[in-house]
XYZ file of C-alpha atoms in Angstrom:
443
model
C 0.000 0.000 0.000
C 2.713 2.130 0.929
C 4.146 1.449 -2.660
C 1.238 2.269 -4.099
C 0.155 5.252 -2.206
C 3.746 6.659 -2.714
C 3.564 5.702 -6.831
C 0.601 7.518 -7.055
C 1.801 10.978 -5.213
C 4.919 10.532 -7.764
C 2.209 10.552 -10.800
C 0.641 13.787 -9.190
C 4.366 15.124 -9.005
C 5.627 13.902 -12.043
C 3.017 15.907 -14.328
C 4.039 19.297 -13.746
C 7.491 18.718 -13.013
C 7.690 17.325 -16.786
C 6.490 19.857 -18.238
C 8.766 22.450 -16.429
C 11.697 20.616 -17.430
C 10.642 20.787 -20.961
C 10.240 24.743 -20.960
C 13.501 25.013 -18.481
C 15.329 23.073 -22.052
C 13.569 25.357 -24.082
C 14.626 28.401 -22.087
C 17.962 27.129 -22.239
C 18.476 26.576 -25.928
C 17.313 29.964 -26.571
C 19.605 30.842 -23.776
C 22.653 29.627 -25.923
C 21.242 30.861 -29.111
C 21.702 34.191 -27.583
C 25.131 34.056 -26.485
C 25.815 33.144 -30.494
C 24.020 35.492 -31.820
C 25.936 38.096 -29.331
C 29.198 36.710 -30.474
C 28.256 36.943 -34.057
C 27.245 40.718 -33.308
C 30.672 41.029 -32.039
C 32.530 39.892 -35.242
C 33.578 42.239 -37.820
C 30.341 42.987 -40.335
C 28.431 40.356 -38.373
C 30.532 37.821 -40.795
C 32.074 34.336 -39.462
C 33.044 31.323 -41.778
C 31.259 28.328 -42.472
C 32.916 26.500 -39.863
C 32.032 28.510 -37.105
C 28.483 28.860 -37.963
C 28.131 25.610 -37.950
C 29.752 24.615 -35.086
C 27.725 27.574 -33.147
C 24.556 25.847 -34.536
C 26.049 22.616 -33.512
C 26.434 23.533 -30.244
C 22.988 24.910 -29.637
C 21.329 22.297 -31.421
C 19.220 24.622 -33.587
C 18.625 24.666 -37.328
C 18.291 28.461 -37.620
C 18.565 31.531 -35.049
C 16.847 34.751 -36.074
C 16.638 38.101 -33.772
C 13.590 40.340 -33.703
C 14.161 43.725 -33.208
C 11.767 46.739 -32.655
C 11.329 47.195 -36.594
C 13.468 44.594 -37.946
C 14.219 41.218 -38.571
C 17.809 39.786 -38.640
C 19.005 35.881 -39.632
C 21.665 34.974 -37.699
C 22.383 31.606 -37.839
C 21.098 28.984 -40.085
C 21.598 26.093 -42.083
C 19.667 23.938 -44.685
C 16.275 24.511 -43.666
C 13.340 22.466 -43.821
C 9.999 22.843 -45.742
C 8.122 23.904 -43.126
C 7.577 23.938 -39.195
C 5.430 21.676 -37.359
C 4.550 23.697 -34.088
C 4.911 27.169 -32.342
C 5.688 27.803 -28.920
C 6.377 31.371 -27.158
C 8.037 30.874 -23.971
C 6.020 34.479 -22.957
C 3.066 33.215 -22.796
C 3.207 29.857 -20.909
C 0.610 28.865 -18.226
C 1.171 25.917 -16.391
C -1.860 24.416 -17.949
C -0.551 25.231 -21.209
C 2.972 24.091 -20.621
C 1.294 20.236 -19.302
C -0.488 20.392 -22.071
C 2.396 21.111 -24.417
C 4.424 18.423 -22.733
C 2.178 15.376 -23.388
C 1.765 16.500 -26.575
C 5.246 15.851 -27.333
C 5.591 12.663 -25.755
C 2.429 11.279 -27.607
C 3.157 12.973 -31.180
C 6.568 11.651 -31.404
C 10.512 12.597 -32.054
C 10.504 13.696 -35.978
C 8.381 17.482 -35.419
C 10.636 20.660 -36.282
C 9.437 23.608 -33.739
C 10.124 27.117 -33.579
C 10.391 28.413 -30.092
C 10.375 32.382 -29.456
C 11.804 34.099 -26.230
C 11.920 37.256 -25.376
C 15.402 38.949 -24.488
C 15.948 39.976 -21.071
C 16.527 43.510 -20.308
C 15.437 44.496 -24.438
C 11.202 44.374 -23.936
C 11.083 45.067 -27.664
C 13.746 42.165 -28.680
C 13.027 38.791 -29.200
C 14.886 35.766 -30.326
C 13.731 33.026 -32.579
C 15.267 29.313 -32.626
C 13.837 26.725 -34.906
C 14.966 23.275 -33.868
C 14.478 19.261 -34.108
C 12.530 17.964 -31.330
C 13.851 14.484 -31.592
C 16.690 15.661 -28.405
C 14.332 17.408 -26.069
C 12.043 13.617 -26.669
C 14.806 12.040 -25.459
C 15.862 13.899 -22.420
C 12.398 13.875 -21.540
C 12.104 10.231 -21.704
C 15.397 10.161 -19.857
C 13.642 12.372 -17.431
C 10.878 9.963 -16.846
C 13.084 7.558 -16.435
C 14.639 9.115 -13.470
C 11.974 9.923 -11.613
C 10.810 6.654 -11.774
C 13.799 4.892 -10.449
C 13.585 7.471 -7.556
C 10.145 6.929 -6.792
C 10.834 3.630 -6.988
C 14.123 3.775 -4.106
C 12.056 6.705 -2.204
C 8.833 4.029 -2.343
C 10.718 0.993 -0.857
C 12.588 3.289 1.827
C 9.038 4.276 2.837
C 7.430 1.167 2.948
C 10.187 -0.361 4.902
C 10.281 2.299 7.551
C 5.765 2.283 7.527
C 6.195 -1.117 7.944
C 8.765 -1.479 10.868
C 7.198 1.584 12.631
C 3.606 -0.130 12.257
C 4.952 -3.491 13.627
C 6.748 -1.738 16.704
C 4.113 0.912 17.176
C 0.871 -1.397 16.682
C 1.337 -4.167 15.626
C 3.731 -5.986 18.939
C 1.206 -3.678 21.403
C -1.533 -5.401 19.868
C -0.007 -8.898 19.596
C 0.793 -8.417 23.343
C -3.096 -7.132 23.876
C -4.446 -10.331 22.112
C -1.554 -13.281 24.168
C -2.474 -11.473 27.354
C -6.993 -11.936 26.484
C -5.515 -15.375 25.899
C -3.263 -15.806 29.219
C -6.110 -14.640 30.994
C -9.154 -16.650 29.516
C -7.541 -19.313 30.099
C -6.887 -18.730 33.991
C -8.707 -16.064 35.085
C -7.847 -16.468 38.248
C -4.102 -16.421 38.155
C -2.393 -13.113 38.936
C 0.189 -13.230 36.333
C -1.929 -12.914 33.234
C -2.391 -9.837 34.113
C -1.514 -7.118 31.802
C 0.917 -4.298 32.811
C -0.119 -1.006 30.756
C 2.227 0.588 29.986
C 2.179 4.724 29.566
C 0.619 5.172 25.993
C -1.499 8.148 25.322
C -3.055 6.921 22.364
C -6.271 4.656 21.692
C -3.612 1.238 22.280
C -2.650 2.882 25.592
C -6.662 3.315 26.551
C -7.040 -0.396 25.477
C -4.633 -1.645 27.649
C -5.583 0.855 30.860
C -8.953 -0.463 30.383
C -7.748 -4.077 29.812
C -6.113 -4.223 33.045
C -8.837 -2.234 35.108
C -11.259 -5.033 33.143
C -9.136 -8.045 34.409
C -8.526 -6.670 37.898
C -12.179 -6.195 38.560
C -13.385 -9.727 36.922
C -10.528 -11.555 38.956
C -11.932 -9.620 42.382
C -15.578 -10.719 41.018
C -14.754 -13.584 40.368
C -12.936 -13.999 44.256
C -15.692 -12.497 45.862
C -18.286 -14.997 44.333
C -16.274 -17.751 45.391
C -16.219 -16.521 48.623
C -20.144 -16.169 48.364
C -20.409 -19.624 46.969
C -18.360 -21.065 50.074
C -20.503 -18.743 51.964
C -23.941 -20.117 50.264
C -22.625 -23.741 51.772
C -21.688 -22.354 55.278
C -25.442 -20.797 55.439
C -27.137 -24.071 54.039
C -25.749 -25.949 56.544
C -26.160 -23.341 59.547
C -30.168 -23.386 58.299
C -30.677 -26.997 58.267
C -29.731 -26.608 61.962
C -30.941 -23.142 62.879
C -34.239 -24.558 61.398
C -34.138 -27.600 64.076
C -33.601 -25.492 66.907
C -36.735 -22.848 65.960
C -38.823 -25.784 65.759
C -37.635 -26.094 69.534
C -38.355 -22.586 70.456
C -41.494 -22.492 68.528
C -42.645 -25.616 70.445
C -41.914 -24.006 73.359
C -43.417 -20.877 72.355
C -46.644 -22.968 71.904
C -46.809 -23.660 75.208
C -45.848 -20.039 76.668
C -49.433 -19.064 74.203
C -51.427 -21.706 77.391
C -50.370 -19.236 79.871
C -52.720 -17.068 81.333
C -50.736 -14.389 82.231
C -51.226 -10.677 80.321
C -47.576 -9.963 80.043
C -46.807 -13.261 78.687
C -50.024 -12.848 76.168
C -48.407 -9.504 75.490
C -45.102 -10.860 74.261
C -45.987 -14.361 72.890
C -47.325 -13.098 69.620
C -44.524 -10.814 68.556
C -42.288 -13.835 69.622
C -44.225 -16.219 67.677
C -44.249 -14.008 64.636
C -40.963 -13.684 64.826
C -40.197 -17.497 65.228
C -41.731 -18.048 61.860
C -40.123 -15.051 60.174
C -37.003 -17.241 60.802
C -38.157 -20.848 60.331
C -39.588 -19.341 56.757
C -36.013 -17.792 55.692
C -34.594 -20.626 56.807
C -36.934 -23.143 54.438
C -36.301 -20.571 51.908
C -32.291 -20.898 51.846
C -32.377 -24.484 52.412
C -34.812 -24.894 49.262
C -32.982 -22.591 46.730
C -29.408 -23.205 48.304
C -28.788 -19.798 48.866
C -30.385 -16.382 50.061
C -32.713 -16.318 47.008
C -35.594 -14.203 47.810
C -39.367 -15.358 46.634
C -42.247 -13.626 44.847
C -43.207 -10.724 46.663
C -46.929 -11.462 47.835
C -49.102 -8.013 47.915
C -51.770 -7.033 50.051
C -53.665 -4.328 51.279
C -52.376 -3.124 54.808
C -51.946 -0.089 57.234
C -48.673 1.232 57.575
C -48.670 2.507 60.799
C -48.790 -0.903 62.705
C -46.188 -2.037 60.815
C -43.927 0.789 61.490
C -44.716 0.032 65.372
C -44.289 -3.076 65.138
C -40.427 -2.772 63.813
C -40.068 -0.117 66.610
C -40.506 -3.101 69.217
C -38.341 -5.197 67.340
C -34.871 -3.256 66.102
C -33.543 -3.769 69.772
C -33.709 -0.832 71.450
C -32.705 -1.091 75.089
C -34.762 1.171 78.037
C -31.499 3.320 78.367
C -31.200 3.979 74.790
C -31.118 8.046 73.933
C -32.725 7.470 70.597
C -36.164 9.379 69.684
C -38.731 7.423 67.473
C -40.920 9.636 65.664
C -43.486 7.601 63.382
C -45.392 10.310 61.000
C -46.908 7.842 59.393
C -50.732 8.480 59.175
C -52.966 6.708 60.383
C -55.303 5.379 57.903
C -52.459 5.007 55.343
C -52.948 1.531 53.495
C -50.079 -0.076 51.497
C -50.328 -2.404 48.953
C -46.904 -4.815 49.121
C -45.848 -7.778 50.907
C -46.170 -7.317 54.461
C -43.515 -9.617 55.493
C -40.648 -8.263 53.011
C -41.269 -4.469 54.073
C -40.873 -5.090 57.171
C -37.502 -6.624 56.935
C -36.745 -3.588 54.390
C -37.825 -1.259 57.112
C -35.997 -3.085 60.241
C -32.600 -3.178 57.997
C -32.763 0.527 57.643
C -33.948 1.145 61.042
C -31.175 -1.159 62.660
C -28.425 0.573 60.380
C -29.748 3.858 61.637
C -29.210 2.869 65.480
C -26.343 1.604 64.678
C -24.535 4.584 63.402
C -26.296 6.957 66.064
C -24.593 5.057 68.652
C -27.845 4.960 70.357
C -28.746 8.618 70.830
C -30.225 10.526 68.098
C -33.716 10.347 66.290
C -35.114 7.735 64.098
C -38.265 9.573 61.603
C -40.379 7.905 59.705
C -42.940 9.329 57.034
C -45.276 8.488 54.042
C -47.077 9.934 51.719
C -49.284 8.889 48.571
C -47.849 10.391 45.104
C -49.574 9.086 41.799
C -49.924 5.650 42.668
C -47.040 5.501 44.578
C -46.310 5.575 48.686
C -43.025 7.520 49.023
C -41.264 6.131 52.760
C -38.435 8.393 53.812
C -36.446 7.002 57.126
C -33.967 9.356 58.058
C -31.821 9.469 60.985
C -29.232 12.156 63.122
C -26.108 10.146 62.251
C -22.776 11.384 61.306
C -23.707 10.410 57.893
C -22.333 8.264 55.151
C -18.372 7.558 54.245
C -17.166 8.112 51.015
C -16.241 4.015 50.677
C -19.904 3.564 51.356
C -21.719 5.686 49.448
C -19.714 4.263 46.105
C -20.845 0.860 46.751
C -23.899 1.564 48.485
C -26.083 -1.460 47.839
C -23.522 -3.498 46.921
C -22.992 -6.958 49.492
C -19.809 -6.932 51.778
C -19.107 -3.542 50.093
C -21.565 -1.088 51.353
C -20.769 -0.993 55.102
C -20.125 2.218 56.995
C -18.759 -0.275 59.969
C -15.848 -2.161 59.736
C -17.446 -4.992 60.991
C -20.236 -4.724 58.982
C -21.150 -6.883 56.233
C -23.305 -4.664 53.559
C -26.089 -7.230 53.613
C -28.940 -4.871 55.022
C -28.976 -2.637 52.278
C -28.319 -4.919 49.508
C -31.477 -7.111 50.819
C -33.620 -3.754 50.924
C -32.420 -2.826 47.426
C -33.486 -6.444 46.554
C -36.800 -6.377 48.207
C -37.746 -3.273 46.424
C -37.068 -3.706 43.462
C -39.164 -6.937 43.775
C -41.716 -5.097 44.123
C -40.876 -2.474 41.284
C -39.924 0.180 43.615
C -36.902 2.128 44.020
C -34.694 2.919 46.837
C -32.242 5.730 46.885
C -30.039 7.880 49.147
C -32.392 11.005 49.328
C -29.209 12.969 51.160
C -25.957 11.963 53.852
C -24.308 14.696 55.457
C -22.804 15.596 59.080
C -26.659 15.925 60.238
C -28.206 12.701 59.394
C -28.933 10.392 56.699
C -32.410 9.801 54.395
C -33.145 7.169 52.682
C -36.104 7.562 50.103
C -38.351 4.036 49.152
C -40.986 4.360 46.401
C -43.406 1.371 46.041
C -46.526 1.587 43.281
C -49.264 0.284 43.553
């Protein structure tokens, strides 16, 4: 391609710079014809022998010189002449258009044309000079030319392409060979932290590819870490369900028989207990059937709020010497349609991160409203607010603590739950005086 790209700009070149080297060997032979016809001037009575004349035509290669004055018209040189001449050129009045034009005329007519070529005289505006000559030599060195500048091209072409080619084989060409072993390396063991690519400092688009590469492959082989982790994990909690299970049974058996008790603070307690027995027993059925923390259908129904809200104030474990204010603005008559049992978990996780972070003194608010078809929930709290680390990977599991020692589960189950549901929950606002969190369920 190189070759060919190269060729071609020499075919653009070569066109004008033939024809300028045709009128530069016009130019010149009138040049010469001058200098004899001011040598001839110079001789007594403008008179020279035989000889001399023709070795002065000789050396200018012309058949016959004649100069032009103002009013006059003077041979100077000539010889035999021929019958007639086959073209005109004045060197005056030569466009570049003109002079291309000329040129491949000659070259396609052919050597045996006799031309007469007038120049004018510098310095003498009203002199001119005018040479008739065979065009059979000026053929020839054009040919001879052509020649040359195709040999060049040819050198200049192959220089190129070599030095296009090495520089596209070190500049792209390795890079990308090294892009394409390393995608192999790595497909083939993921896992292993020496496929790995190293980028190196490139600013161009190769550069970006292998930035990106090696963010790409550093992120899959964490992803790919942190689900085996979760898949070791997934085991771990199968097993701790099939026994947690057993042992609810127990306390729900013995739950049972607290319910025969006729005592009002044990009838007080017994049915949160209870319902919270089977809260447990159920999640536990549910990991043990799917194998892992898969959550089910949500199942709607029509329900007031405000109860609920109550009821996951008795259960997010605040103690009697807690500092923390409750304020439920929930109204009263507000009904929700959603399942009960998955809002309230979504509600308790919030609720329990909340505490958490307030260190048990601050205030825990709770609202709802109705907005075209929608109930809006905003739980905010008077925490120190968010980190940085977790507001990046907010819902994201064993990434979106604000505690060291927490996990990231609560939210990532909320976000989970909600969206269930076809809802949406956001962080509404985190700052030194609290944070809100903002949970839209339609209807």
């Amino acid at each position: 391609m190189t070759l060919l790209f190269v060729m071609l700009a020499e075919v653009l070149i070569f066109v004008p710079s033939v024809a300028f080297f045709r009128h530069n060997y016009l130019a010149k032979k009138t040049e010469f014809a001058h200098l004899a016809t001011l040598s001839l001037l110079a001789s007594p009575d403008n008179m020279v022998s035989e000889e001399l004349k023709e070795e002065l035509l000789f050396r200018v290669g012309a058949r016959s010189v004649v100069l032009h004055g103002a009013n006059s018209r003077l041979l100077i040189l000539s010889e035999n002449m021929p019958s007639g001449v086959d073209a005109e050129f004045n060197l005056a009045n030569s466009s570049p258009r003109t002079l291309i034009e000329d040129a491949f005329m000659s070259l396609m007519i052919g050597p045996d044309r006799i031309i007469r070529i007038i120049s004018p005289i510098e310095n003498e505006p009203n002199s001119s000079l005018e040479v008739v000559i065979d065009e059979s030599p000026l053929i020839d060195a054009m040919y001879d030319y052509a020649w040359n500048i195709l040999w060049l091209s040819l050198i200049i072409s192959l220089l190129t392409a070599i030095l296009v080619y090495l520089s596209l084989h070190w500049l792209m060409v390795r890079p990308m060979r090294r892009l394409s072993e390393n995608m192999i390396s790595f497909r083939r063991a993921p896992e292993d932290p020496t496929t790995s690519l190293i980028a190196t400092a490139r600013q161009d688009e190769i550069g970006v590819a292998e930035r990106e590469l090696e963010i790409m492959q550093t992120r899959l082989r964490t992803a790919l870490k942190q689900k085996q982790h979760l898949a070791a994990l997934g085991t771990a909690v199968t097993k701790i369900s099939h026994d947690l299970r057993n042992i609810l049974s127990t306390s729900q058996i013995v739950s049972d028989s607290l319910a025969q008790i006729d005592d009002p603070k044990v009838q007080k307690i017994v049915p949160r207990l209870m319902t919270s027995i089977d809260r447990a027993i159920e999640l536990c059925s549910q990991t043990l059937k799917y194998g892992k923390a898969e959550e089910r259908e949500p199942k709607r129904e029509r329900f007031l709020l405000e109860p609920l809200v109550n009821e996951v104030k008795t259960s997010v474990g605040m103690s009697a010497s807690s500092k923390i204010i409750w304020k439920n603005d929930i109204p009263g008559g507000l009904m929700l349609n959603a399942d009960r049992d998955q809002l309230y978990r979504v509600l308790l996780n919030l609720c329990k991160n909340a505490i958490q972070a307030m260190e048990m003194e601050g205030q825990i608010e709770i609202e709802a409203r109705r907005a075209n078809s929608r109930t809006i929930l905003r739980i905010g709290d008077s925490g120190p607010g968010l980190p940085m680390k977790a507001k990046e990977h907010l819902f994201e599991p064993f990434a979106g603590s604000a505690r060291a020692e927490g996990t990231g589960l609560g939210l990532s189950i909320a976000h989970e739950l909600i969206s269930a549901h076809g809802g949406e929950i956001s962080l509404e606002r985190t700052d030194e005086s609290g944070t809100v969190f903002r949970v839209k369920i339609p209807d």
